[in-house]
Coordinates of C-alpha atoms in Angstrom, one line a residue:
Chain R
M1 CA 184.7 75.4 134.5
V2 CA 181.0 75.2 133.7
P3 CA 180.2 71.6 132.5
E4 CA 179.1 71.1 129.0
S5 CA 175.8 69.7 130.0
Y6 CA 174.8 73.1 131.2
Y7 CA 175.3 74.4 127.6
A8 CA 173.5 71.5 126.2
G9 CA 170.5 72.2 128.7
L10 CA 170.5 75.9 127.6
S11 CA 170.5 74.8 123.9
A12 CA 167.5 72.4 124.7
I13 CA 165.5 75.2 126.3
L14 CA 166.2 77.7 123.4
F15 CA 165.2 75.0 120.9
S16 CA 161.9 74.1 122.7
I17 CA 161.0 77.9 122.8
G18 CA 161.7 78.1 119.0
V19 CA 159.5 75.1 118.2
V20 CA 156.6 76.6 120.3
G21 CA 157.1 79.8 118.6
V22 CA 156.9 78.3 115.1
L23 CA 153.8 76.4 116.0
V24 CA 151.9 79.1 117.9
R25 CA 152.6 82.4 116.0
R26 CA 150.7 83.5 112.9
N27 CA 153.0 86.2 111.7
P28 CA 155.4 84.6 109.1
L29 CA 158.2 87.0 110.2
V30 CA 158.1 85.9 113.8
I31 CA 157.9 82.2 112.5
F32 CA 161.1 83.0 110.7
M33 CA 162.8 84.5 113.7
S34 CA 161.8 81.4 115.8
I35 CA 163.4 79.2 113.1
E36 CA 166.6 81.3 113.6
L37 CA 166.3 80.7 117.3
M38 CA 166.2 76.8 116.6
L39 CA 169.2 77.1 114.4
N40 CA 171.0 79.0 117.0
A41 CA 170.2 76.4 119.6
A42 CA 171.5 73.7 117.4
N43 CA 174.7 75.6 116.7
L44 CA 175.1 76.0 120.6
A45 CA 174.8 72.3 121.0
L46 CA 177.2 71.6 118.2
V47 CA 179.8 73.8 119.8
A48 CA 179.2 72.5 123.2
F49 CA 179.7 68.9 122.2
G50 CA 182.6 69.7 119.9
Q51 CA 184.4 71.3 123.0
R52 CA 183.3 68.3 125.1
F53 CA 185.1 65.8 122.7
G54 CA 188.0 68.1 121.9
T55 CA 187.5 68.6 118.2
V56 CA 187.3 71.9 116.1
E57 CA 185.2 70.2 113.4
A58 CA 182.1 71.2 115.1
Q59 CA 182.9 74.8 114.6
A60 CA 183.4 74.3 110.9
L61 CA 179.9 72.7 110.8
V62 CA 178.5 75.7 112.6
F63 CA 179.9 78.0 110.0
F64 CA 178.1 76.0 107.3
V65 CA 174.9 76.2 109.4
M66 CA 175.1 79.9 109.6
T67 CA 175.6 80.3 105.8
V68 CA 172.6 78.1 105.2
A69 CA 170.6 80.2 107.6
A70 CA 171.6 83.3 105.8
A71 CA 170.5 82.0 102.4
E72 CA 167.3 80.7 103.9
V73 CA 166.4 84.1 105.5
A74 CA 167.2 85.9 102.2
V75 CA 164.9 83.7 100.0
G76 CA 162.1 83.3 102.8
L77 CA 161.9 87.1 103.3
A78 CA 161.8 87.6 99.6
I79 CA 159.0 85.1 99.3
I80 CA 157.0 86.8 102.3
V81 CA 157.3 90.2 100.7
T82 CA 156.1 89.0 97.3
I83 CA 153.1 87.2 99.0
F84 CA 152.3 90.4 100.9
R85 CA 152.4 92.3 97.6
L86 CA 149.8 89.9 96.0
R87 CA 147.7 89.3 99.0
H88 CA 148.0 92.5 101.3
R89 CA 147.6 90.3 104.2
L90 CA 150.2 88.7 106.4
S91 CA 149.1 85.7 108.1
V92 CA 150.0 82.0 107.7
D93 CA 146.4 81.0 108.3
D94 CA 145.5 82.7 104.9
L95 CA 148.3 80.9 103.0
S96 CA 146.9 77.3 103.1
L97 CA 146.3 77.4 99.5
M98 CA 149.4 77.0 97.2
R99 CA 147.9 78.7 94.2
W100 CA 146.3 82.1 93.9
Chain V
M1 CA 182.5 83.3 139.1
E2 CA 182.2 81.4 135.8
H3 CA 179.0 79.8 136.9
F4 CA 177.5 83.2 137.7
A5 CA 178.5 84.5 134.4
F6 CA 177.0 81.6 132.6
F7 CA 173.7 81.7 134.5
T8 CA 173.4 85.5 133.9
I9 CA 173.9 84.9 130.1
A10 CA 171.6 82.0 130.0
F11 CA 168.9 83.9 131.8
V12 CA 169.1 86.7 129.4
A13 CA 169.2 84.2 126.4
V14 CA 166.0 82.4 127.7
A15 CA 164.1 85.6 128.6
S16 CA 164.8 87.3 125.3
A17 CA 163.7 83.9 123.5
L18 CA 160.4 84.1 125.5
G19 CA 160.0 87.7 124.7
L20 CA 160.3 86.9 121.0
V21 CA 157.6 84.2 121.2
L22 CA 155.2 85.9 123.6
R23 CA 155.2 89.6 122.5
R24 CA 152.6 90.3 119.7
N25 CA 154.6 92.9 117.9
P26 CA 157.2 91.6 115.4
I27 CA 159.2 94.7 115.8
H28 CA 159.6 93.9 119.6
G29 CA 160.3 90.3 118.4
A30 CA 163.3 91.4 116.1
L31 CA 164.7 93.5 119.1
F32 CA 164.4 90.5 121.5
L33 CA 166.1 88.3 118.9
V34 CA 169.0 90.7 118.6
V35 CA 169.5 90.4 122.4
N36 CA 169.2 86.6 122.2
L37 CA 171.8 86.4 119.4
G38 CA 174.3 88.7 121.4
S39 CA 173.9 86.4 124.4
V40 CA 174.6 83.2 122.4
A41 CA 177.7 85.1 121.0
A42 CA 178.7 85.5 124.7
V43 CA 178.2 81.8 125.4
Y44 CA 180.4 81.0 122.5
L45 CA 183.0 83.2 123.9
M46 CA 182.7 81.2 127.3
L47 CA 183.2 78.0 125.3
G48 CA 186.3 79.4 123.9
A49 CA 185.1 79.6 120.2
E50 CA 186.2 83.1 119.4
F51 CA 185.9 82.8 115.7
L52 CA 182.2 81.7 116.0
A53 CA 181.4 84.6 118.5
A54 CA 182.7 87.0 115.9
A55 CA 180.9 85.3 113.1
Q56 CA 177.7 85.2 115.1
V57 CA 177.8 89.0 115.6
I58 CA 178.6 89.6 112.0
I59 CA 176.4 87.2 110.3
Y60 CA 173.4 87.0 112.6
A61 CA 173.3 90.3 114.3
G62 CA 174.6 92.2 111.4
A63 CA 173.4 90.8 108.1
I64 CA 170.2 88.6 109.0
M65 CA 168.9 91.1 111.4
V66 CA 169.3 93.9 108.8
L67 CA 167.1 91.7 106.4
F68 CA 164.5 91.3 109.1
V69 CA 164.4 95.0 109.8
F70 CA 164.0 95.8 106.1
A71 CA 161.3 93.2 105.7
I72 CA 159.4 94.7 108.7
M73 CA 159.7 98.1 107.3
V74 CA 158.2 97.0 104.0
L75 CA 155.4 94.9 105.7
I76 CA 154.3 97.5 108.2
P77 CA 152.5 95.6 110.8
R78 CA 148.8 96.6 111.0
T79 CA 146.8 96.6 114.2
E80 CA 145.3 93.2 113.6
E81 CA 149.0 91.8 113.6
T82 CA 149.9 93.5 116.8
S83 CA 146.8 92.9 118.7
P84 CA 146.5 89.6 120.6
D85 CA 145.9 86.4 118.5
P86 CA 142.7 84.7 118.8
L87 CA 143.2 81.5 120.5
R88 CA 144.5 79.0 118.1
P89 CA 144.0 75.2 118.3
A90 CA 147.6 74.8 117.5
R91 CA 148.5 76.2 120.9
L92 CA 146.9 73.0 122.4
V93 CA 149.5 70.9 120.6
A94 CA 152.4 73.3 120.7
V95 CA 152.8 73.7 124.5
P96 CA 152.8 70.0 125.3
L97 CA 155.2 69.4 122.4
G98 CA 157.5 72.0 123.9
A99 CA 157.2 70.4 127.4
V100 CA 158.2 66.9 125.7
L101 CA 161.2 68.6 124.1
L102 CA 162.2 70.1 127.5
L103 CA 162.0 66.7 129.0
E104 CA 164.9 65.7 126.7
I105 CA 167.1 68.0 128.8
G106 CA 166.6 65.4 131.5
L107 CA 167.9 62.7 129.2
I108 CA 170.8 64.8 128.4
W109 CA 171.6 65.3 132.0
E110 CA 171.6 61.6 132.6
S111 CA 173.5 60.7 129.5
P112 CA 177.0 59.1 130.2
L113 CA 178.5 61.1 127.3
L114 CA 178.4 64.2 129.4
S115 CA 179.2 62.7 132.7
T116 CA 182.6 61.3 131.9
P117 CA 185.5 63.8 132.2
G118 CA 186.1 65.5 128.9
A119 CA 189.1 65.9 126.4
T120 CA 191.2 69.1 126.6
R121 CA 189.3 71.9 124.9
P122 CA 190.4 72.6 121.2
P123 CA 191.3 76.2 120.2
G124 CA 188.5 78.1 118.8
D125 CA 190.4 80.9 117.1
I126 CA 190.2 81.7 113.5
G127 CA 193.5 80.0 112.6
S128 CA 192.5 76.5 113.7
V129 CA 188.9 76.8 112.3
G130 CA 190.2 78.4 108.9
R131 CA 192.8 75.6 108.6
L132 CA 190.1 73.1 108.9
L133 CA 187.8 74.9 106.4
F134 CA 190.4 75.2 103.7
T135 CA 191.8 71.6 104.0
T136 CA 189.2 69.0 105.2
Y137 CA 186.2 71.0 104.5
L138 CA 187.3 72.8 101.3
F139 CA 184.7 71.3 98.9
P140 CA 181.7 72.1 101.3
F141 CA 183.2 75.6 101.6
E142 CA 183.1 76.1 97.9
V143 CA 179.6 74.8 97.7
T144 CA 178.8 77.4 100.3
S145 CA 179.6 80.2 97.9
V146 CA 177.4 78.6 95.1
L147 CA 174.6 78.3 97.7
L148 CA 174.9 82.0 98.5
L149 CA 175.0 83.0 94.8
A150 CA 171.8 81.0 94.2
A151 CA 170.1 82.5 97.0
L152 CA 171.2 86.0 95.6
V153 CA 169.8 85.3 92.2
G154 CA 166.7 83.7 93.5
V155 CA 165.9 86.8 95.7
L156 CA 166.5 89.1 92.9
A157 CA 164.3 87.0 90.6
L158 CA 161.5 87.2 93.4
A159 CA 161.9 90.9 94.0
K160 CA 162.0 92.0 90.3
R161 CA 158.6 90.6 89.7
K162 CA 155.9 93.2 89.2
A163 CA 152.8 92.9 91.4
P164 CA 149.7 92.4 89.2

């Protein structure tokens, strides 16, 4: 049996990589994918700790996180496509202004 | 044997996450993300959460990645987006911050929560999770449907707008 701390460590590594990706990359699509990576890491930690304490409730919470992630990706990608139609450029450095 | 399987899956997950962050091309990033989501689903299987492994493959690798692929097809990456970034000052902050976050792993290892022997593992099949979702978490479950409907309407409102 692999100890749960291994799963928590894997989750922490994936979350850190996601944070660095959000901060370093300029392409909003890659930033969104890094956010997905962070949500996945949080899910993994939830499941690992839930199994550790012998409760199923963590898995219900992960289900809700997945739903919110799906809604967030749908709205976020629509916003990115709309901005691209208006600006014809795709870099978060150009998007510091909230009006155009 | 189980340790070997875990470390293989963990290596694939970390390598694909690094590939997503380090590769310039967002198309490569999307492919790496699919690999990463699949390996996380495998980790769920190792943890005994069969329902979540199936949901991970269906929702993330199926639905969300299709959205990403469509967005990449609409926003065809030009050469300036696939060529190397100019060195951003954010990188000087991001990498130390990532290192600090990684240090938290050490704290997790030392935590007494994880060093004491655990309870027996709960079942992760769809029956037990569904029973919980439809009794204790019935109201959040219904709110979920409203959230998805609101996202659907919002995406339609954004997409129908004509570009000036």
